[in-house]
XYZ file of C-alpha atoms in Angstrom:
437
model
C 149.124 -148.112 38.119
C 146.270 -145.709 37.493
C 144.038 -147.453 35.101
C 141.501 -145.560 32.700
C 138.451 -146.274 30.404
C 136.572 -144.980 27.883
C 132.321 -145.134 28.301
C 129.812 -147.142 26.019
C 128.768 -150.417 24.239
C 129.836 -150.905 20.764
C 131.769 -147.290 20.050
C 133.895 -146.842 17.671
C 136.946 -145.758 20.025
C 140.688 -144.391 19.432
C 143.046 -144.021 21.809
C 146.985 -143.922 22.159
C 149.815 -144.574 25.068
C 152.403 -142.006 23.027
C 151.545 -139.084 21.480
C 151.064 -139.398 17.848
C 151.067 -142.927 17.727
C 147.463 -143.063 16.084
C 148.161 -142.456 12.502
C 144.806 -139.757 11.719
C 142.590 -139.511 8.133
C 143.977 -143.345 7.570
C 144.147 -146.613 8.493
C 147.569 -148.138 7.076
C 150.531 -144.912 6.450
C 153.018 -145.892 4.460
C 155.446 -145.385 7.726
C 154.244 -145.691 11.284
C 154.865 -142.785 13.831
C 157.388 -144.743 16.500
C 158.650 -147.189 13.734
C 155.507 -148.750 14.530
C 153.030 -151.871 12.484
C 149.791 -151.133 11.266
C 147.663 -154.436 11.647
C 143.687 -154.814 11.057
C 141.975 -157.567 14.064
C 138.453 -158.582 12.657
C 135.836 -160.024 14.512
C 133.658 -160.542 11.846
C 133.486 -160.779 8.284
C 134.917 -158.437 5.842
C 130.847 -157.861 4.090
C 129.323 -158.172 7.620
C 125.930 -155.441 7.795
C 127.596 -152.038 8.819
C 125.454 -152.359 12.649
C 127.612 -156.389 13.500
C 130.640 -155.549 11.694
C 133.695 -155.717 13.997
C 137.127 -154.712 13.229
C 139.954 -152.677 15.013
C 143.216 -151.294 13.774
C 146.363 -151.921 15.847
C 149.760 -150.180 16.033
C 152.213 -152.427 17.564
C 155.465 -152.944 18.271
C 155.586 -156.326 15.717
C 153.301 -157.844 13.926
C 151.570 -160.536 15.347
C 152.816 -162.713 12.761
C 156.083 -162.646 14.852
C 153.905 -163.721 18.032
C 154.142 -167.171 17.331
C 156.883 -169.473 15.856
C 156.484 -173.159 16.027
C 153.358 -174.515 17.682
C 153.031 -177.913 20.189
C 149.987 -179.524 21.375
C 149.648 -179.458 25.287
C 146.720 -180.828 27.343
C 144.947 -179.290 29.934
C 142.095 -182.095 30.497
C 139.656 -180.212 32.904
C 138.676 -177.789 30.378
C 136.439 -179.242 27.650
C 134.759 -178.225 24.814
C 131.493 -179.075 22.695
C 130.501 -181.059 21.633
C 131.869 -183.412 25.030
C 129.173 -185.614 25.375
C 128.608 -189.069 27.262
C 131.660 -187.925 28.923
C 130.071 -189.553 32.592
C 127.475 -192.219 34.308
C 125.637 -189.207 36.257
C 121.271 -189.758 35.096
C 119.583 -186.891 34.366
C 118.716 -184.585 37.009
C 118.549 -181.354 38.430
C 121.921 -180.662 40.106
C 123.443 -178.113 42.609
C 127.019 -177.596 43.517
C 128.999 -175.987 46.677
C 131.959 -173.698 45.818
C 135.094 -175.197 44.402
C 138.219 -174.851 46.395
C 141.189 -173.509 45.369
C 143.629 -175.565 44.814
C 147.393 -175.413 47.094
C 149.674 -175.844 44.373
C 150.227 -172.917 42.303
C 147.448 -172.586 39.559
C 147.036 -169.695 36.798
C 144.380 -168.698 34.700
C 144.382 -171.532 32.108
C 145.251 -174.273 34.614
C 142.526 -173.305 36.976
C 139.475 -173.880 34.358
C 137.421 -176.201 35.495
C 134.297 -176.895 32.595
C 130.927 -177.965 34.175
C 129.217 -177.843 31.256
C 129.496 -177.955 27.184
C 126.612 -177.200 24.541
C 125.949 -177.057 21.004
C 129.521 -177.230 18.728
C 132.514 -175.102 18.627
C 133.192 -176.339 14.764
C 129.741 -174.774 13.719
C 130.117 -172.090 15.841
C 127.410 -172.316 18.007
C 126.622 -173.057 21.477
C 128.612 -172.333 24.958
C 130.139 -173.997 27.679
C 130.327 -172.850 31.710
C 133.386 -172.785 33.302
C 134.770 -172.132 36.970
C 138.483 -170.634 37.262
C 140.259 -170.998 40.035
C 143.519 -169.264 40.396
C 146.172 -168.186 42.895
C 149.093 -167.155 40.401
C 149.933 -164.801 38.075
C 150.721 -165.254 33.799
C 153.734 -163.560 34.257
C 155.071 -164.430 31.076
C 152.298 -166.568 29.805
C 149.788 -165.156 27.227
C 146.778 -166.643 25.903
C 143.827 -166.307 23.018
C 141.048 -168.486 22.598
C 139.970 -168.692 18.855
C 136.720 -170.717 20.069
C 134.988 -168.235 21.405
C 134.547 -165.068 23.255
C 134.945 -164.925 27.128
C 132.385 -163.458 29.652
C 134.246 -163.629 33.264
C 132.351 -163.222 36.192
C 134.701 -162.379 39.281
C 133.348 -164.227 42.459
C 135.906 -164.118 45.259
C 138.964 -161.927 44.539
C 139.690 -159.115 42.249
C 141.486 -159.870 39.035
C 143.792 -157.921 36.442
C 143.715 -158.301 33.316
C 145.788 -157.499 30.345
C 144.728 -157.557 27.319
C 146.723 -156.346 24.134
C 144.210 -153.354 24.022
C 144.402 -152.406 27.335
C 144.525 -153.370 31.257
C 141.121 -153.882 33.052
C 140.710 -154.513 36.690
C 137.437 -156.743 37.662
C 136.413 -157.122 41.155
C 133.625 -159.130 42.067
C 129.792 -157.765 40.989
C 132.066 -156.787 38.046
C 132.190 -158.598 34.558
C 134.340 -158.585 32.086
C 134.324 -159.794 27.850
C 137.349 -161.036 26.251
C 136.903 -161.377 22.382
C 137.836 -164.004 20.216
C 141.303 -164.137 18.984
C 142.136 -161.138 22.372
C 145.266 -162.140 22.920
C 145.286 -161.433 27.147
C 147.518 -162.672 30.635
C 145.595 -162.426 33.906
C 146.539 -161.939 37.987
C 144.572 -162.400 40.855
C 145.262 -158.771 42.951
C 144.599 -159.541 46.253
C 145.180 -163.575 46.887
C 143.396 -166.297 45.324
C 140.414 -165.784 43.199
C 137.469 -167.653 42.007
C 135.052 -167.077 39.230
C 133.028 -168.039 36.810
C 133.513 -168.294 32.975
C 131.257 -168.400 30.154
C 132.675 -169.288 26.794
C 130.679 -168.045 23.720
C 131.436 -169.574 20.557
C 128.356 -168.104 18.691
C 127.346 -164.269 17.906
C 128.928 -161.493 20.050
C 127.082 -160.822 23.412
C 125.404 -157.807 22.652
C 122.558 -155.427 24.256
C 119.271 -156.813 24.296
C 116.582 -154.989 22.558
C 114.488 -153.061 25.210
C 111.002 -153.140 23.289
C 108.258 -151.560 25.683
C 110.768 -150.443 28.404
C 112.065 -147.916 26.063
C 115.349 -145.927 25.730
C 116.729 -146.203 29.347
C 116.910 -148.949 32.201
C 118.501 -152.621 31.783
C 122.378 -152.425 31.370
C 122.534 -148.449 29.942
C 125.509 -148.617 27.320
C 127.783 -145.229 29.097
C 128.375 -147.420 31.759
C 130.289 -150.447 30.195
C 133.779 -149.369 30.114
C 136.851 -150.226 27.077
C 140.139 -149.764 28.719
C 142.540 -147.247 27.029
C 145.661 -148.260 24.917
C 148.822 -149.818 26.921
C 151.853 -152.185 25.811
C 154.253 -154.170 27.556
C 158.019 -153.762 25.864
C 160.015 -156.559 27.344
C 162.294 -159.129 25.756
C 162.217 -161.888 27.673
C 160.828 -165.672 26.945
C 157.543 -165.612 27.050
C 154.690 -168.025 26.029
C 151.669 -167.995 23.829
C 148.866 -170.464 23.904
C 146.047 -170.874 21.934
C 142.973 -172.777 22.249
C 141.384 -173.807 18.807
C 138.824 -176.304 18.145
C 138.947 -177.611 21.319
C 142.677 -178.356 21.415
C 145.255 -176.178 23.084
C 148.330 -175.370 21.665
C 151.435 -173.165 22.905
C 154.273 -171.079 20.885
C 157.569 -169.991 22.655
C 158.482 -166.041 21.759
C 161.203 -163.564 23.139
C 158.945 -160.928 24.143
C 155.574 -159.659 25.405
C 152.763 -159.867 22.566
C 150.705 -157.010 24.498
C 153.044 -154.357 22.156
C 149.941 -152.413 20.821
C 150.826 -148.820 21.267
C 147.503 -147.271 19.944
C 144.534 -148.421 18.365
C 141.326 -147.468 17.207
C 138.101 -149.220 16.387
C 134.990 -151.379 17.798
C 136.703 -154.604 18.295
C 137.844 -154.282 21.756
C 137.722 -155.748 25.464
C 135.259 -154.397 27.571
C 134.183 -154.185 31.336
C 130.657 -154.054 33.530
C 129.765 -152.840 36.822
C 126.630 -155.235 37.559
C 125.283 -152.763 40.378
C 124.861 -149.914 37.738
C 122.177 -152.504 35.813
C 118.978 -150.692 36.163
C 116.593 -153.812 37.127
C 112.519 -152.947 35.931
C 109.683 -155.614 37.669
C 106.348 -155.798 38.155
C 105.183 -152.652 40.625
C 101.197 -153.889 41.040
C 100.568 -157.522 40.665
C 102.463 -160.963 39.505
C 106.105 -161.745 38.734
C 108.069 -161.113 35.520
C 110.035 -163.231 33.378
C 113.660 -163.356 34.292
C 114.252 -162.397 30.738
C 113.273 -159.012 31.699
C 116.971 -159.472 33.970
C 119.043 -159.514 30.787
C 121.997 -157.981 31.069
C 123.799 -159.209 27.483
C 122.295 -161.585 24.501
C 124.179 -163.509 22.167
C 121.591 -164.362 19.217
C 121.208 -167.484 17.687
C 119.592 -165.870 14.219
C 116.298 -167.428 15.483
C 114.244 -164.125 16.681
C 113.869 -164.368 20.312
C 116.174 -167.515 21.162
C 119.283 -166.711 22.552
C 122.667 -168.726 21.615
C 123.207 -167.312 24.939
C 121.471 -164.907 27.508
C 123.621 -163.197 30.839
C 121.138 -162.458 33.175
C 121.134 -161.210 37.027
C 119.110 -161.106 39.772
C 119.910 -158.211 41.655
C 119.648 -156.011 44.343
C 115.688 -154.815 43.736
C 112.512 -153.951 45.338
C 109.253 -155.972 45.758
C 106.115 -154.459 46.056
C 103.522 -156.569 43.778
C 100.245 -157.742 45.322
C 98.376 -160.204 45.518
C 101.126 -162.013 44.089
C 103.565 -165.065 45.148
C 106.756 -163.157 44.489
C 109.742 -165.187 44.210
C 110.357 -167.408 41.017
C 107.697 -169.287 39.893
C 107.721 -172.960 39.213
C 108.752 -173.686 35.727
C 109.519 -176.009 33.027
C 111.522 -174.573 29.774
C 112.799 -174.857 26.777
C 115.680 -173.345 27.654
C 118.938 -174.655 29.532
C 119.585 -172.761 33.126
C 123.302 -172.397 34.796
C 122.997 -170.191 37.812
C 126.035 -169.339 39.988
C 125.732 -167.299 43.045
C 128.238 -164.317 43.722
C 126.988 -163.043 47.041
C 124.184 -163.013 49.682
C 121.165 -165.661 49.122
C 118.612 -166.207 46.199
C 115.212 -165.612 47.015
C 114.205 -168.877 45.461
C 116.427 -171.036 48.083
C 116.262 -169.973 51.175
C 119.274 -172.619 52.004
C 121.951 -174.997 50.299
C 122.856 -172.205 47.347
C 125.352 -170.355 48.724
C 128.395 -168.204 47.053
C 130.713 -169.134 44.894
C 128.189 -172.489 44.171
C 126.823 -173.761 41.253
C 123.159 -175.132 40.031
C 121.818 -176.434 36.237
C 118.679 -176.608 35.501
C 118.664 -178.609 31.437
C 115.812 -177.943 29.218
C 112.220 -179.495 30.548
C 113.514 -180.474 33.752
C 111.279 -178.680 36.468
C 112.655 -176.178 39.067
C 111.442 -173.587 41.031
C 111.522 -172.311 45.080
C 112.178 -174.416 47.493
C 109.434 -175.693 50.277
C 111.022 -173.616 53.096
C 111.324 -170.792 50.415
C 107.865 -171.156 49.115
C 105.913 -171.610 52.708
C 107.610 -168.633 53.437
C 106.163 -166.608 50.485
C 103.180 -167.955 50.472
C 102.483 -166.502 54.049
C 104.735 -163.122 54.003
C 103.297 -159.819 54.740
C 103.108 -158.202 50.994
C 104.562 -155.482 52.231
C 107.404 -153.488 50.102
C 110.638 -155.274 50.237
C 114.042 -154.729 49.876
C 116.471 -157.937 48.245
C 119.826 -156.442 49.455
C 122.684 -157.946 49.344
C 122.746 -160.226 46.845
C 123.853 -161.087 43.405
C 122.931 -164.210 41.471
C 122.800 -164.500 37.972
C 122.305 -167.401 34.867
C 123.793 -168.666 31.895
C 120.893 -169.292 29.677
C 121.040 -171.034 26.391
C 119.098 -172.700 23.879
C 121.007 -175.726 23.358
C 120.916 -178.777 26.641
C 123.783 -178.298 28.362
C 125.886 -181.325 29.121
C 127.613 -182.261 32.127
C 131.788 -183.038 32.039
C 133.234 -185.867 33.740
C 134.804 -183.208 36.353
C 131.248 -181.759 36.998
C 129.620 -184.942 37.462
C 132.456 -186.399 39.938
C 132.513 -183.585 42.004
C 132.926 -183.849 45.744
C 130.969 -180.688 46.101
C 128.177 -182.258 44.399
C 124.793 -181.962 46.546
C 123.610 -185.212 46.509
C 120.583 -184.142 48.243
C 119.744 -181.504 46.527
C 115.860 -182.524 45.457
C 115.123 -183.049 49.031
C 114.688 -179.260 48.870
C 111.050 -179.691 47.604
C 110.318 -183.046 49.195
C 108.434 -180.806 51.662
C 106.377 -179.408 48.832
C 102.941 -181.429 50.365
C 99.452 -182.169 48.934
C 97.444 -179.128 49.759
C 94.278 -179.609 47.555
C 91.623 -181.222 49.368
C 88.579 -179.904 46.922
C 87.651 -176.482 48.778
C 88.851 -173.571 47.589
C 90.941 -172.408 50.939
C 92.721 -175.804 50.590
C 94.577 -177.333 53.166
C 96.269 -174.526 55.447
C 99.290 -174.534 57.348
């Protein structure tokens, strides 16, 4: 299957799998081309400023009101949501995790979510949690939405497909992909097993950041996320729905597919993101930026300047500042730091965070490079330098982030994981070259 998009962030897009399907100078026709239903998705309020407001119009096979029938509670008890707190013994601390295997037994999408952390409340609407799927099956038949929150998936190991009822996107690793809320969507690993990483918004849409200074180019450029173009599955055949709401998960049993959406048109839609097309801007004469400047998507909180959420990456990039120590500084903040690892190393640890592996960083709690990684800096050659290779990036919020029972009982917990600055030594001995090396 030859799969298509359409280019930018936020359009206003049409597009149609049969010819005439998208009904033109209207919304709602009194009859549908194809026998067809005409059937309004919101993703924000009706009264909503024209610049957030969120809706798309969908011409389907059925309504979705026949996409459900009776609904049962089922459990799947590794994937939490806030507000899950006291949920383990584990003190406060900065923690770092190795990969998480993939499991033997046959594991889709929904089964494979593993939460490591929760924040804020999904009842108010505000907050996150971080996830890691693991999967090595298809949802052949089994569909899901999540009326929590929107979905950012970050591919680590293993490309993925994903179907969505507006569309198919394929997302291979330094990809991304965002699932909105209420996106009804199945998903299969192409090539094997896959592992990634999940974050689940349950605030504002991620949206661009503002660029201030930088201007009207670099950062994440809008032409090159990428909406998928209108497909449908027609097959009558028992299929399942679940839904996640509130926190609790609930499935519906159907005779056909739910992805029946023949054409549509709107700004309420899936969307994909090649990470290597992010344009990264840094300091180019002396000292380090913020990683802020790394943003790559911001969901707001409606406090200027403090993200619900912020997506950023540390990519590929050159260093050429003087005179300046230029990895990461040392740091305490305000905000709460998840950092995953998709490939190569982070210039901050020169060892122990490795792909596919985890760290958190909660709000106060100092972190920063390494000793190896620092010594290292400290006595480098400032001469321009490439970072190739890699791909890291952080799920930053406002809220503390707290740890799930599964996190905190993990075998690929690093226990020793603050012996990586127990080589940090006293170096001030009251003369202004200090003690050297």
């Amino acid at each position: 299957m030859t799969l298509s998009y359409m280019p930018g962030f936020g359009n206003d897009f049409e597009t149609e799998s049969l010819p005439g399907a998208l009904p033109q100078g209207q919304n709602s026709p009194q009859r549908c081309a194809y026998g067809l239903y005409a059937e309004q998705l919101s993703g924000s309020p009706f009264t909503a400023p024209r610049g957030t407001n969120e809706r798309s119009w969908l011409y389907r096979i059925r309504p979705s009101v026949r996409h459900t029938a009776r609904f049962h509670p089922v459990s799947y008890k590794l994937w939490n949501t806030a507000p899950n707190i006291d949920d383990h013994e584990l003190a406060l601390g900065q923690l770092r995790w190795d990969p998480i295997p993939t499991p033997s037994e046959p594991t889709n999408f929904i089964a494979g979510m593993r939460t490591m952390t929760t924040a804020g409340d999904v009842h108010t609407q505000v907050g996150m949690a971080t996830h890691v799927y693991v999967l090595n099956e298809a949802m052949r038949d089994d569909y899901f939405f999540n009326a929590d929150a929107e979905m950012l998936l970050v591919p680590q190991d293993g490309e993925i497909r994903v179907y969505t009822e507006m569309g198919i996107m394929d997302v291979a690793p330094k990809e991304i992909c965002v699932l909105p809320r209420g996106m009804v969507f199945k998903i299969e690993p192409k090539d094997g097993p896959s592992r990634g990483y999940v974050c689940e918004n349950y605030g504002a849409k991620f949206t661009l950041p503002d660029r201030g200074p930088i201007g009207a180019n670099c950062l994440a450029n809008p032409r090159d996320f990428k909406t998928p173009t209108a497909w449908y599955e027609d097959k009558e055949t028992d299929c399942r729905i679940t839904v996640k709401w509130c926190g609790r998960f609930y499935v519906t049993e159907i005779g056909h597919s739910p992805l029946d959406v023949v054409a549509w048109h709107g700004n309420y839609a899936p969307y994909k993101y090649d990470l290597t097309t992010y344009s990264p801007v840094g300091a180019i004469l002396f000292d380090h930026p913020d990683p802020s400047i790394f943003t790559v998507l911001t969901a707001p909180s409606g406090e200027a300047g403090t993200a619900n959420i912020d997506f950023v990456i540390f990519p590929e990039r050159w260093m050429v500042a003087e005179h300046t120590f230029r990895p990461p500084w040392y740091h305490r903040n305000i905000m709460s730091e998840f950092m995953g690892l998709i490939c190569g190393q982070y210039d901050a640890k020169e060892e122990g965070f490795v792909p596919g592996g985890m760290s958190l960083h909660n709000m106060m709690l100092p972190h920063g490079p390494d000793a190896m990684g620092f010594d290292k800096a400290s006595n480098a050659e400032l001469r321009p330098q490439k970072l190739s290779g890699t791909m890291a990036f952080m799920f930053e919020t406002r809220f503390p982030q707290h740890l799930t029972r599964y996190a905190a009982n993990l075998d690929t917990l690093q226990d020793n994981y603050l012996d990586c600055w127990s080589g940090l030594k006293k170096r001030f001995n009251g003369t202004p070259e200090g003690i050297l090396d």
